[in-house]
Tab-separated table of C-alpha atoms and ligand atoms in Angstrom:
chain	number	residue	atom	x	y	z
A	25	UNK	CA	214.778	-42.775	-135.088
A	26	UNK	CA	216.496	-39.641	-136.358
A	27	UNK	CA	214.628	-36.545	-136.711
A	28	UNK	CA	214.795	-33.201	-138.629
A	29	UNK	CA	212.699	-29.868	-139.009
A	30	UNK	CA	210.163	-31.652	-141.790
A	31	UNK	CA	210.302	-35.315	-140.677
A	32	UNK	CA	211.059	-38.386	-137.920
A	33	UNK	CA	212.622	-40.903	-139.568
A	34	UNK	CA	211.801	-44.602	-138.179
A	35	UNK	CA	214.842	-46.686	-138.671
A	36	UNK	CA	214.930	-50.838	-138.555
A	37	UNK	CA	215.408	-50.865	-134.784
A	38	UNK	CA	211.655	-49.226	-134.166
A	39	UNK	CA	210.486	-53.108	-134.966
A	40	UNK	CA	212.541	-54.250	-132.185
A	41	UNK	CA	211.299	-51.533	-129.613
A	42	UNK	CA	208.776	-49.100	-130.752
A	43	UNK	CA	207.788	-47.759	-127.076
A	44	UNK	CA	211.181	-46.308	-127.083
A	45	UNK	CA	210.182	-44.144	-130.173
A	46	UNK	CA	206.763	-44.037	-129.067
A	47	UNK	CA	207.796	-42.208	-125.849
A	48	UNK	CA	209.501	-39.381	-127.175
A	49	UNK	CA	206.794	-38.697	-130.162
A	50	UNK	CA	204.079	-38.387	-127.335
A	51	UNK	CA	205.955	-35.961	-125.635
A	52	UNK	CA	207.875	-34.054	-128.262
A	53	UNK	CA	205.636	-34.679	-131.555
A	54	UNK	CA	202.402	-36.319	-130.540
A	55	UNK	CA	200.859	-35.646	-134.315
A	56	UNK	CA	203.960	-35.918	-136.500
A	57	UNK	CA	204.753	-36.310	-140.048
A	58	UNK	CA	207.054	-39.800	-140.040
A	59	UNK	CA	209.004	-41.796	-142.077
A	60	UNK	CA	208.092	-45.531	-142.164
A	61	UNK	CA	211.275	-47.862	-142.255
A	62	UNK	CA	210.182	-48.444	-145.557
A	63	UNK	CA	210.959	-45.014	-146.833
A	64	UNK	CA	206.865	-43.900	-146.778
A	65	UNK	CA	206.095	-40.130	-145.673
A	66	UNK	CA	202.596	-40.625	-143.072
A	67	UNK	CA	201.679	-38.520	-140.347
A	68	UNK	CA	201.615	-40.414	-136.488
A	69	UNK	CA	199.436	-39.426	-134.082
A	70	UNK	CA	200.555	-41.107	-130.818
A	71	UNK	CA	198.408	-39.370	-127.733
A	72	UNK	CA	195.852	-41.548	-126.261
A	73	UNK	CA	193.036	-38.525	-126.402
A	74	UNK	CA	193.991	-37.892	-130.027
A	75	UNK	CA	194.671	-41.294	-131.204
A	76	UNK	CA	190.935	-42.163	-129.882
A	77	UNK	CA	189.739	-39.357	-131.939
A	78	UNK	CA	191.703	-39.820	-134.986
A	79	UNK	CA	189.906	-43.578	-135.064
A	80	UNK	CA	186.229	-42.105	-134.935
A	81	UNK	CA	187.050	-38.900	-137.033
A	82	UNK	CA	184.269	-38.684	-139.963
A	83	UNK	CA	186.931	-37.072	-142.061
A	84	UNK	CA	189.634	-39.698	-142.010
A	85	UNK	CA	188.155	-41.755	-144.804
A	86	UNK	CA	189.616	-45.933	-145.218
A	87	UNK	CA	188.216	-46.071	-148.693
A	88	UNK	CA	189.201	-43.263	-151.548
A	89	UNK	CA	189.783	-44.535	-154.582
A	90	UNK	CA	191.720	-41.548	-156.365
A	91	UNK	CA	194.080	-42.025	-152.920
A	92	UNK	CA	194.011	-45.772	-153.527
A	93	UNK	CA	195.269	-45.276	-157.022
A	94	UNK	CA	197.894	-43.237	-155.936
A	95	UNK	CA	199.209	-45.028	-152.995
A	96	UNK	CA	199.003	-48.160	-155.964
A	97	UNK	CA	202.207	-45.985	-157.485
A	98	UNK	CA	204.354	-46.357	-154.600
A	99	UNK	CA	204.841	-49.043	-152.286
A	100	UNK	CA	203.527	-49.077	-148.926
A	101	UNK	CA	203.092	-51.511	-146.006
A	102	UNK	CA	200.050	-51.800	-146.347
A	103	UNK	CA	199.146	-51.824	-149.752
A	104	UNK	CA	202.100	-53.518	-152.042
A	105	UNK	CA	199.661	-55.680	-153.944
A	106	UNK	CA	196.780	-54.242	-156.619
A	107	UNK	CA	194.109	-57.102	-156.094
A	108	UNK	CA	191.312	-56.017	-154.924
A	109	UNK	CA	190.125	-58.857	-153.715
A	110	UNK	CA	192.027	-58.167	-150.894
A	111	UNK	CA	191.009	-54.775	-149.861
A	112	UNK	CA	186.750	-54.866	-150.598
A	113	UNK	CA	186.076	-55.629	-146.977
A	114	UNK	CA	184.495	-53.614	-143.856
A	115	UNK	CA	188.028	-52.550	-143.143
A	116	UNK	CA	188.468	-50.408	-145.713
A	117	UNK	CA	185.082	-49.443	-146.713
A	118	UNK	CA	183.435	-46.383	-145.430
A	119	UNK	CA	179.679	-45.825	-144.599
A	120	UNK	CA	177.401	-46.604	-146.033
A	121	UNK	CA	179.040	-49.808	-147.989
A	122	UNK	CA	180.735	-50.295	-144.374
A	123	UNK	CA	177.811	-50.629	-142.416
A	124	UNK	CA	176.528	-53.164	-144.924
A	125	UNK	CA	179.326	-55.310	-145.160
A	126	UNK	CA	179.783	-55.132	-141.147
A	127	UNK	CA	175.478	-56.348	-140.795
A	128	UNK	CA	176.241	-59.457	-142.808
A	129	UNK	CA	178.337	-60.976	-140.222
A	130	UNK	CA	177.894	-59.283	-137.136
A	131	UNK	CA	175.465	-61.501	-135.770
A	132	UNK	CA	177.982	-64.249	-135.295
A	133	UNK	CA	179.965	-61.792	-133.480
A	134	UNK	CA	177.903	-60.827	-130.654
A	135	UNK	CA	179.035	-61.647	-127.209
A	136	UNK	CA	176.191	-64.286	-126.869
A	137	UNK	CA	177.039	-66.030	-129.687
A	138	UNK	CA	180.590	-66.299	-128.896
A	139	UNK	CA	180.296	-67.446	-125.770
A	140	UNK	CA	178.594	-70.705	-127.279
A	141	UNK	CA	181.731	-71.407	-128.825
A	142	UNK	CA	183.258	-71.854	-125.009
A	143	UNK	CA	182.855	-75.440	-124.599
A	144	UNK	CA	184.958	-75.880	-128.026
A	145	UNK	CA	187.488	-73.657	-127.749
A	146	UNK	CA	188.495	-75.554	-124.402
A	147	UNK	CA	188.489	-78.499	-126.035
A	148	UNK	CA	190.991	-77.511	-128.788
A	149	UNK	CA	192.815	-76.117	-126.367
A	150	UNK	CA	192.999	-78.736	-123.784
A	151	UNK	CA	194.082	-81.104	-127.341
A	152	UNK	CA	196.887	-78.994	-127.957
A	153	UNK	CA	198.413	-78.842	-124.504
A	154	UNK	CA	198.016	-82.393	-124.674
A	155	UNK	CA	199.866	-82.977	-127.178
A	156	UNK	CA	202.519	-80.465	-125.910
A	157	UNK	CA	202.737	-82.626	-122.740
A	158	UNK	CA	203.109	-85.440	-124.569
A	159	UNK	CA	206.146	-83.763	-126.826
A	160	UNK	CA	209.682	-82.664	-125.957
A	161	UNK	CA	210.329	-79.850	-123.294
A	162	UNK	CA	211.699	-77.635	-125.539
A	163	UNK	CA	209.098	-75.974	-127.747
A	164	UNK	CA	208.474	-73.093	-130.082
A	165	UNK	CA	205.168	-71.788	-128.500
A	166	UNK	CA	203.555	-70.048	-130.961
A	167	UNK	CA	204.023	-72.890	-133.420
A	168	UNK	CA	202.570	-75.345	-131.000
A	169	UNK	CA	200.134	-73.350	-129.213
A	170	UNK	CA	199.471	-69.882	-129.838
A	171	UNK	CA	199.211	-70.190	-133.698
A	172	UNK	CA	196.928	-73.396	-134.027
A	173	UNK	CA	194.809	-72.487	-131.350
A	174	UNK	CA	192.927	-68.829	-133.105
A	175	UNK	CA	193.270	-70.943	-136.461
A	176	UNK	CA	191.520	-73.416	-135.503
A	177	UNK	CA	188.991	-71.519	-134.315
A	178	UNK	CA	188.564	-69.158	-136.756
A	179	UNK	CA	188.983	-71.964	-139.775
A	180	UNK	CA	186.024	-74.168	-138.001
A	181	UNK	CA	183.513	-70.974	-137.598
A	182	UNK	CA	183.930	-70.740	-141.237
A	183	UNK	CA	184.450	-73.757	-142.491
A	184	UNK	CA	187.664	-73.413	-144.054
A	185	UNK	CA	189.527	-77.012	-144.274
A	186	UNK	CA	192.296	-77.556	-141.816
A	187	UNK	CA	194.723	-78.712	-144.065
A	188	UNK	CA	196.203	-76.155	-145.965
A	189	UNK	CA	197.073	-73.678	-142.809
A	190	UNK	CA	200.437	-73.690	-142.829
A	191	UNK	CA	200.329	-72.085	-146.811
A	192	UNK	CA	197.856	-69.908	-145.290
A	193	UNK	CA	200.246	-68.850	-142.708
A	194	UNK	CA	202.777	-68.087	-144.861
A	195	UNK	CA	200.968	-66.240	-147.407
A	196	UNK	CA	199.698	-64.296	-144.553
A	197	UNK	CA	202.657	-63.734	-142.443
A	198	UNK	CA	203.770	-62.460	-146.033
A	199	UNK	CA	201.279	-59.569	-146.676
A	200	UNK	CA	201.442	-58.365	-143.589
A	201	UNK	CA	204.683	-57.637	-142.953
A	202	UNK	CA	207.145	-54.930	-144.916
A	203	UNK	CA	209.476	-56.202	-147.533
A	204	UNK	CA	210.009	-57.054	-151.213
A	205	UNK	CA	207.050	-55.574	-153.344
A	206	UNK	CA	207.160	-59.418	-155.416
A	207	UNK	CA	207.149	-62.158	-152.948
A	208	UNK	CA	203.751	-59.773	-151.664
A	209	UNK	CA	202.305	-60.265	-154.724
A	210	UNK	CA	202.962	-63.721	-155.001
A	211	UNK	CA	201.455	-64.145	-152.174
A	212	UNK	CA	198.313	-62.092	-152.944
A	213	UNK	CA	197.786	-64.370	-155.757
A	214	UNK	CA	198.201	-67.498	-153.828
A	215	UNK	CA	195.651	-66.048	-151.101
A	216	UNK	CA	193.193	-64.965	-153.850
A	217	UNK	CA	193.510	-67.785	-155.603
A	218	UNK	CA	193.149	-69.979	-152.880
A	219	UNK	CA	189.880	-68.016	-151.052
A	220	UNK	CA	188.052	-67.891	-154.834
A	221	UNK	CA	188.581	-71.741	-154.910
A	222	UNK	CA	186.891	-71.903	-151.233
A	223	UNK	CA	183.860	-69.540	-152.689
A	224	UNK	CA	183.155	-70.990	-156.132
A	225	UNK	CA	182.790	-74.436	-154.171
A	226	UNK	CA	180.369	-73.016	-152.151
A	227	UNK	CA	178.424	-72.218	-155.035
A	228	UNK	CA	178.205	-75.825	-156.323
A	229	UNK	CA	177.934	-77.516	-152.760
A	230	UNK	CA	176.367	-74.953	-150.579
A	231	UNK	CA	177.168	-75.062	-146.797
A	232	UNK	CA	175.759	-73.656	-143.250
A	233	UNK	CA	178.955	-72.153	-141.780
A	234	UNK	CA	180.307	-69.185	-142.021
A	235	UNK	CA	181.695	-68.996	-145.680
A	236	UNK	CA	178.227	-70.915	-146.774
A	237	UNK	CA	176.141	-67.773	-145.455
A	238	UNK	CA	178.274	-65.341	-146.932
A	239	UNK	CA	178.882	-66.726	-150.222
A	240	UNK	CA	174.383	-67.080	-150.083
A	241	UNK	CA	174.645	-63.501	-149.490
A	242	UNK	CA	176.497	-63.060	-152.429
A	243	UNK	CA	173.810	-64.473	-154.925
A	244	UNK	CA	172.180	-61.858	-154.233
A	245	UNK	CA	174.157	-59.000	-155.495
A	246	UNK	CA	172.417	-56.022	-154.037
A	247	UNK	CA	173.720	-57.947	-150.535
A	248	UNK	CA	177.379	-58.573	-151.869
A	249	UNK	CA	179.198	-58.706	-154.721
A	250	UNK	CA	181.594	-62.148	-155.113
A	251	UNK	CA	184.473	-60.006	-154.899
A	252	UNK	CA	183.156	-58.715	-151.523
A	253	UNK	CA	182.561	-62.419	-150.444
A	254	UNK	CA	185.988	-63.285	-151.284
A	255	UNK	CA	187.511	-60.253	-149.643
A	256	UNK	CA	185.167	-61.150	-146.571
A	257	UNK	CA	186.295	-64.762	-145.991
A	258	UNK	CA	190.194	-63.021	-146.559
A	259	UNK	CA	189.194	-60.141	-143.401
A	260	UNK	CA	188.188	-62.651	-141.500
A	261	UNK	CA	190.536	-65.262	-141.688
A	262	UNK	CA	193.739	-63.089	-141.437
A	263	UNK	CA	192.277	-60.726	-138.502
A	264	UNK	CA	190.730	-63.825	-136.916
A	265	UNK	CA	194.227	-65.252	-136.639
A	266	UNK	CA	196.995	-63.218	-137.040
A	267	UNK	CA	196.121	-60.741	-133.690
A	268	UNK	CA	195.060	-63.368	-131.343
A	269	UNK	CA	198.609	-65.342	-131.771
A	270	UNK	CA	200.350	-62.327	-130.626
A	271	UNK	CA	197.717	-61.775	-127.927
A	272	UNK	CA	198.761	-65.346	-126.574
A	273	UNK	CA	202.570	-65.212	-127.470
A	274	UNK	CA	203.209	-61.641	-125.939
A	275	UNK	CA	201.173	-61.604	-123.354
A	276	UNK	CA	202.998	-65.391	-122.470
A	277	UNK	CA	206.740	-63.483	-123.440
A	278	UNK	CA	205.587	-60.279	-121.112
A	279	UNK	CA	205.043	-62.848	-117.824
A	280	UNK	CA	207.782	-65.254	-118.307
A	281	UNK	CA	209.983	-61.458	-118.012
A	282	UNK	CA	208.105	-60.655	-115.172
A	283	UNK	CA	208.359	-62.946	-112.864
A	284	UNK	CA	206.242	-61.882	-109.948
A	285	UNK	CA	203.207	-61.091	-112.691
A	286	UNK	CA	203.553	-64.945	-113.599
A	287	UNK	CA	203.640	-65.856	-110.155
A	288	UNK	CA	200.219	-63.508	-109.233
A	289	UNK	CA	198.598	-64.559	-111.852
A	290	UNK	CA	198.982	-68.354	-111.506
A	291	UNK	CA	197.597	-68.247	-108.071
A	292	UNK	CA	194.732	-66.031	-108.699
A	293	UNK	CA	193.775	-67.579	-112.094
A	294	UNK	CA	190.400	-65.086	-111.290
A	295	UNK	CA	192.942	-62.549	-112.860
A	296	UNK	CA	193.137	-63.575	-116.226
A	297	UNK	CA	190.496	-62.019	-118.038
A	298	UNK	CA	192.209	-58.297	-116.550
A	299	UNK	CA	195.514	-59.868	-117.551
A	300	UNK	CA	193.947	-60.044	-120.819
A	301	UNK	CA	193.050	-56.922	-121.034
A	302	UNK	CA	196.776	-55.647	-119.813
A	303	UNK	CA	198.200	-57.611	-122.151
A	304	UNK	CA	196.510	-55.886	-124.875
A	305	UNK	CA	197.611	-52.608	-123.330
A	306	UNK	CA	200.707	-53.111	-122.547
A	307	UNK	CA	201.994	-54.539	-125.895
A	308	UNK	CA	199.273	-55.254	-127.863
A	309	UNK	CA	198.914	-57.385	-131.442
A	310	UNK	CA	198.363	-54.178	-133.372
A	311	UNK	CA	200.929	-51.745	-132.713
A	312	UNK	CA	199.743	-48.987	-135.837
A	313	UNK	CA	196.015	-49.375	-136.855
A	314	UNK	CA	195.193	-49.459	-140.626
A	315	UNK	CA	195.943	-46.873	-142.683
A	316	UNK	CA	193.388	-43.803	-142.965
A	317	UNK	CA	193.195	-40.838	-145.283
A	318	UNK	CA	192.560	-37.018	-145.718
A	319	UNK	CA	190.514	-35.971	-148.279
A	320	UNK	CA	190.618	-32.410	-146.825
A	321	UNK	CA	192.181	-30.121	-144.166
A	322	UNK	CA	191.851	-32.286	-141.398
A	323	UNK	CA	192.532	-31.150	-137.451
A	324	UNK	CA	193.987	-33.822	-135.337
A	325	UNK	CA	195.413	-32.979	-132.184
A	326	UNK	CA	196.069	-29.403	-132.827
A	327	UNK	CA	197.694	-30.025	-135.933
A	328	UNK	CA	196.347	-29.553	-139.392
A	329	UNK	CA	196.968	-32.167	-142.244
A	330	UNK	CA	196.311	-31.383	-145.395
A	331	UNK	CA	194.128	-33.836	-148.355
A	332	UNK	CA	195.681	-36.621	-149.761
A	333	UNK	CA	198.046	-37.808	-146.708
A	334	UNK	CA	198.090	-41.343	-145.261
A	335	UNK	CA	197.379	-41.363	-141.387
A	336	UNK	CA	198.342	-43.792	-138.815
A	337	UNK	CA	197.301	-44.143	-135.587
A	338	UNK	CA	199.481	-45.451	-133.028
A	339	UNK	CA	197.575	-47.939	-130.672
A	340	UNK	CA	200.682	-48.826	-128.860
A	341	UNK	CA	201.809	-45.467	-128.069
A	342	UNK	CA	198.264	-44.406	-126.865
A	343	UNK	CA	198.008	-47.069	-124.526
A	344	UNK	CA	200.909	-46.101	-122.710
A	345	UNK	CA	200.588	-42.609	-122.559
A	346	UNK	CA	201.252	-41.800	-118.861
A	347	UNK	CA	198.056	-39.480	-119.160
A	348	UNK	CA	195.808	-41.859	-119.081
A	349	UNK	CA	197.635	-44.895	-117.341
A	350	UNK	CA	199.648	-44.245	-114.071
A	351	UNK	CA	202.598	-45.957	-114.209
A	352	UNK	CA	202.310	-47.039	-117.672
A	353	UNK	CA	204.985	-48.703	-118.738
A	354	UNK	CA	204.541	-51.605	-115.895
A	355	UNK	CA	203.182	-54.478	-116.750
A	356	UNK	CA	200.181	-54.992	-113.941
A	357	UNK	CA	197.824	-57.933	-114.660
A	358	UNK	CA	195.620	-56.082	-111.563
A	359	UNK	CA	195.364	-52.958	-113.581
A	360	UNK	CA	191.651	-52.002	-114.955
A	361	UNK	CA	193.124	-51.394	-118.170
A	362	UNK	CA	189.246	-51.720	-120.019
A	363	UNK	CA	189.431	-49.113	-121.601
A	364	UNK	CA	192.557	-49.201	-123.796
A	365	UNK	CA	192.800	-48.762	-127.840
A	366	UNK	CA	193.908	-52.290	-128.817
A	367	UNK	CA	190.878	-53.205	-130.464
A	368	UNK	CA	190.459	-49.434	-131.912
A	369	UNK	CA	187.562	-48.098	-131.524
A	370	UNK	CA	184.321	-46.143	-133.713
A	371	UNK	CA	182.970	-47.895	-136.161
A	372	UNK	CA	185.577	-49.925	-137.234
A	373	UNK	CA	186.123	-51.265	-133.713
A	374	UNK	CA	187.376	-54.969	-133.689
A	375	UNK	CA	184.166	-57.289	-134.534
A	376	UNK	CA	186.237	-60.372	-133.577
A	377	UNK	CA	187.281	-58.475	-130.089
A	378	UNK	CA	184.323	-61.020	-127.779
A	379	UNK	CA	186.124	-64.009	-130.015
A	380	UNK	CA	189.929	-62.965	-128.766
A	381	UNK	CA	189.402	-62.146	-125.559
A	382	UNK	CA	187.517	-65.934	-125.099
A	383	UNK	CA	190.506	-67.169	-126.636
A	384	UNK	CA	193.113	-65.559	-124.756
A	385	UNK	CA	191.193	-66.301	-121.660
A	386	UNK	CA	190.587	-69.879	-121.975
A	387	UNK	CA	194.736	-69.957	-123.546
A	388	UNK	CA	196.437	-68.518	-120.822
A	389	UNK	CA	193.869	-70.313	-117.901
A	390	UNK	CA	194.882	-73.721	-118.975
A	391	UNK	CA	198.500	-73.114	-120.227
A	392	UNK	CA	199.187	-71.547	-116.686
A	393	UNK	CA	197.925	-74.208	-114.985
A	394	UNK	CA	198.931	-76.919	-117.517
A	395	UNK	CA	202.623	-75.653	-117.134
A	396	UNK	CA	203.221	-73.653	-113.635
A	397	UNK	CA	207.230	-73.875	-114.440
A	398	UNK	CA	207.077	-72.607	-118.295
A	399	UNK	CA	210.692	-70.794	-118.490
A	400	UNK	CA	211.714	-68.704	-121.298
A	401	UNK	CA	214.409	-70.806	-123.399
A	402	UNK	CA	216.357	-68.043	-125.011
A	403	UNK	CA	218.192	-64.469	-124.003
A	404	UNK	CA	214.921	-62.105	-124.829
A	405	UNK	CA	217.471	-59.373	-126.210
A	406	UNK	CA	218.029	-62.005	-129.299
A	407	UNK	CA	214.257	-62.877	-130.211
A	408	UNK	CA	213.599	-60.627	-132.963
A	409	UNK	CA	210.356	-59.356	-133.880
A	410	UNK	CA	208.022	-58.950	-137.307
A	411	UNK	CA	208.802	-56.778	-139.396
A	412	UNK	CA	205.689	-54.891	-139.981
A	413	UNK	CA	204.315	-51.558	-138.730
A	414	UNK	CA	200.937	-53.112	-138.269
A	415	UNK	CA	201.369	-56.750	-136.506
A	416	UNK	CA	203.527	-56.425	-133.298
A	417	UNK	CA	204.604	-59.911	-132.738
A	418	UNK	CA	207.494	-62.165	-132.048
A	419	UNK	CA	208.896	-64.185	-134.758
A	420	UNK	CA	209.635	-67.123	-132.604
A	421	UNK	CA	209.316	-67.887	-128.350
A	422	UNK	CA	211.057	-70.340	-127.436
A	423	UNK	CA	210.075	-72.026	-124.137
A	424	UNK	CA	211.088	-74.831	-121.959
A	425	UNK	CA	207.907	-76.810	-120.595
A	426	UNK	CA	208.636	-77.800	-116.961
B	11	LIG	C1	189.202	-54.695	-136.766
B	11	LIG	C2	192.478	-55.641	-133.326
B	11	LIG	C3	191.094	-60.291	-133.222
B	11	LIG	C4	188.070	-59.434	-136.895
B	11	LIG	C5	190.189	-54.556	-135.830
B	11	LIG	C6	190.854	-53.309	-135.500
B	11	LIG	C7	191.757	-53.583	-134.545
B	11	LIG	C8	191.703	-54.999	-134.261
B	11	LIG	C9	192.723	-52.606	-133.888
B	11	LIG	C10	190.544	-51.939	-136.102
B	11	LIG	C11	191.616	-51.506	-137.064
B	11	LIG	C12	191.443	-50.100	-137.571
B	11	LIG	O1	190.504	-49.376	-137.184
B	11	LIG	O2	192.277	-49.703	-138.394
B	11	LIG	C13	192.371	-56.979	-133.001
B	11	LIG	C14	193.122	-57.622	-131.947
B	11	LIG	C15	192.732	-58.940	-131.914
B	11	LIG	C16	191.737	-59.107	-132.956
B	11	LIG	C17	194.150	-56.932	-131.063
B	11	LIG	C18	193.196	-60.074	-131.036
B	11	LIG	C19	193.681	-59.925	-129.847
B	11	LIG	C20	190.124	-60.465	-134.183
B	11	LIG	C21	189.431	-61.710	-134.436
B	11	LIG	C22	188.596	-61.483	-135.468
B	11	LIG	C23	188.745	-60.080	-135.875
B	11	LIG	C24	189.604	-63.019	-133.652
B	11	LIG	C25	187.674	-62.525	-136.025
B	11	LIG	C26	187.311	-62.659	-137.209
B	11	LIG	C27	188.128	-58.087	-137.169
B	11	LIG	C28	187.362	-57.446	-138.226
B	11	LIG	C29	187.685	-56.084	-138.194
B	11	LIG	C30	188.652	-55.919	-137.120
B	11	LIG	C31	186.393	-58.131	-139.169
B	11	LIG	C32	187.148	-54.983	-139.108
B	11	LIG	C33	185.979	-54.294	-138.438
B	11	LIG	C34	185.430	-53.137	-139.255
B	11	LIG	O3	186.111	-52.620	-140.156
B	11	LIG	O4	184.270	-52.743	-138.993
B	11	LIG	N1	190.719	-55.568	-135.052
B	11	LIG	N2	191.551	-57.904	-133.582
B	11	LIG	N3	189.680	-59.507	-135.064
B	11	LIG	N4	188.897	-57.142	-136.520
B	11	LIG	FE1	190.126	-57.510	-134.984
């Protein structure tokens, strides 16, 4: 990071360790005006009080379309493709088309009704350690475990055919990380083209998952338009996946550096749903929440930011601001840690949050008692991360078995 009077200046290495960066913005600039590593002017707000206010402010709008067309003109990490398809869900809507979009499928969401999906998510887990038993020692985990294991999951509740995940993947892994504004599109038009496919079948054959309720909804147009229902099924299969496999592979990367935590853990196996939880704080899936925007003078933190600016919200750096967690940069699977930002929080507050933390709990339950010696295969200073200032997560993890 370099900084000057006007601006910070991110530089490749935040990717690689944005606490570092994170640190010295809470202390020195906690509401900043940055520049990404891709060259984009935002402003950063990285305290944990303002950074929880910044995600339920009224006047930080997701959805503007004379911003939208405007942030169209230059690229940006979040936004380097024009299809709209992509960007007519919940996640960037604002009341009151939010709170319609959110009511179609929140029902499946609930705690109850996740917790019915218990018995199933242990079984595809329990299936894919199985197989990793059965394998070679030496393993990438989040292409054996951590990856399948949400996709699964998230491809069954919907109904979405196994087969074609590892294009999904790809395209996915594509959009949402930074780089060249042309292999994003491609991949846009791949995902678009391959979701519409998925909804105009439904049509013909109608179905009672997931996608078959949705794409109902949608013959009714004052419900959802078929642009919405294809943006839908895109929301929900990209968040359903791409957050929980970091949830499993950090949080398994943060305890195979920290010994004593593995060790603690694996004998109290009670622990793991506060592990969870201290996983997500400590280095959770998604480091920068989706972008917001001003539409006028807007106060956060003290500082005011004027209409038209793009404003992130560092999750990462809020959960380890030292004035709200003692000690915060230690990893402490015994810490109460319930009430940090990884999911966000206001109205856009993760839907699929009672879905991760399932997963993560039934994940690291079974792996740590599946594989009590799992060793880290590789010098951690080498494993490079993502590049994307929205998706913390490891690239690869290698791991030796027993
Ligand atoms: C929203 C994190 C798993 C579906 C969000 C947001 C965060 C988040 C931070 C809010 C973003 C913002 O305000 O800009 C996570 C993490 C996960 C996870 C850390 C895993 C550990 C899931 C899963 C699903 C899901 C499994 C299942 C489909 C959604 C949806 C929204 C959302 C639909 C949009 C909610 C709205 O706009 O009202 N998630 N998520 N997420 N997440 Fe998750």
């Amino acid at each position: 990071m370099t900084t000057s009077d006007q601006y910070l200046r991110l530089g490749p290495d935040f990717y690689a360790d944005p606490h570092a960066d994170y640190a010295w913005m809470r202390e020195e600039r906690p509401t900043s005006r940055v520049i990404t590593p891709l060259g984009n002017p935002v402003w950063l707000v990285t305290r944990y009080d303002d950074v929880r206010a910044a995600l339920a402010h009224p006047r930080l709008h997701k959805s503007n379309r004379e911003l939208r067309e405007l942030l169209e003109a230059r690229p940006s990490e979040d936004r380097t493709i024009s299809e709209d398809a992509l960007t007519a869900h919940m996640l960037s809507a604002d009341p009151p088309d939010h709170t319609r979009l959110r009511k179609l499928v929140s029902k499946a969401f609930t705690g109850r009704a996740i917790a019915a999906l218990r018995p199933r998510i242990e079984e595809i887990t329990t299936e894919l350690l199985d197989a990793m038993e059965a394998g070679p020692d030496r393993v990438d985990l989040l292409d054996t475990f951590a990856f399948p294991l949400p996709i699964t999951v998230i491809c069954e509740l919907l109904g979405v055919p196994m087969d074609d995940r590892d294009d999904f993947r790809r395209w996915s892994n594509t959009l949402l990380q930074s780089g060249d504004a042309e292999v994003h599109a491609a991949a846009g038009l791949s995902m678009v083209q391959y979701l519409t496919d998925l909804v105009d079948a439904r049509r013909e054959h109608p179905t009672d998952d997931m996608l078959g309720a949705i794409v109902a909804a949608s013959e009714d147009s004052d419900q959802l338009s078929r642009l919405e229902a294809i943006s839908m099924a895109f929301l929900l299969l990209v968040a359903g996946h791409e957050t929980t496999v970091n949830l499993i592979g950090t949080g398994t990367f943060a305890l195979l550096r920290h010994p004593s935590q593995f060790e603690i853990l694996r004998s109290d196996p009670s622990l793991v749903p506060s592990a969870v939880e201290e996983f997500l704080r400590w280095d959770g899936p998604v480091h920068l929440a989706t972008i917001r925007f001003t539409v006028e003078p807007t106060v956060i933190g003290g500082v005011e930011i004027p209409p038209g600016e793009i404003v992130l919200v560092s999750l990462s750096a809020a959960n380890r601001d030292p004035k709200r967690y003692p000690d915060a940069d230690a990893l402490d699977v015994r810490r109460q840690a319930n009430s940090h930002l990884a999911f966000g929080h206001g109205i856009h507050h993760c839907l699929g949050a009672p879905l991760a933390r399932l997963e993560g709990e039934v994940a690291f339950t079974q792996l740590l008692s599946r594989f009590p010696g799992l060793a880290l295969d590789a010098d951690p200073a080498e494993l490079t991360w993502r590049p994307s200032t929205l998706i913390r997560g490891l690239e690869r993890l290698p791991v030796r078995l027993r």
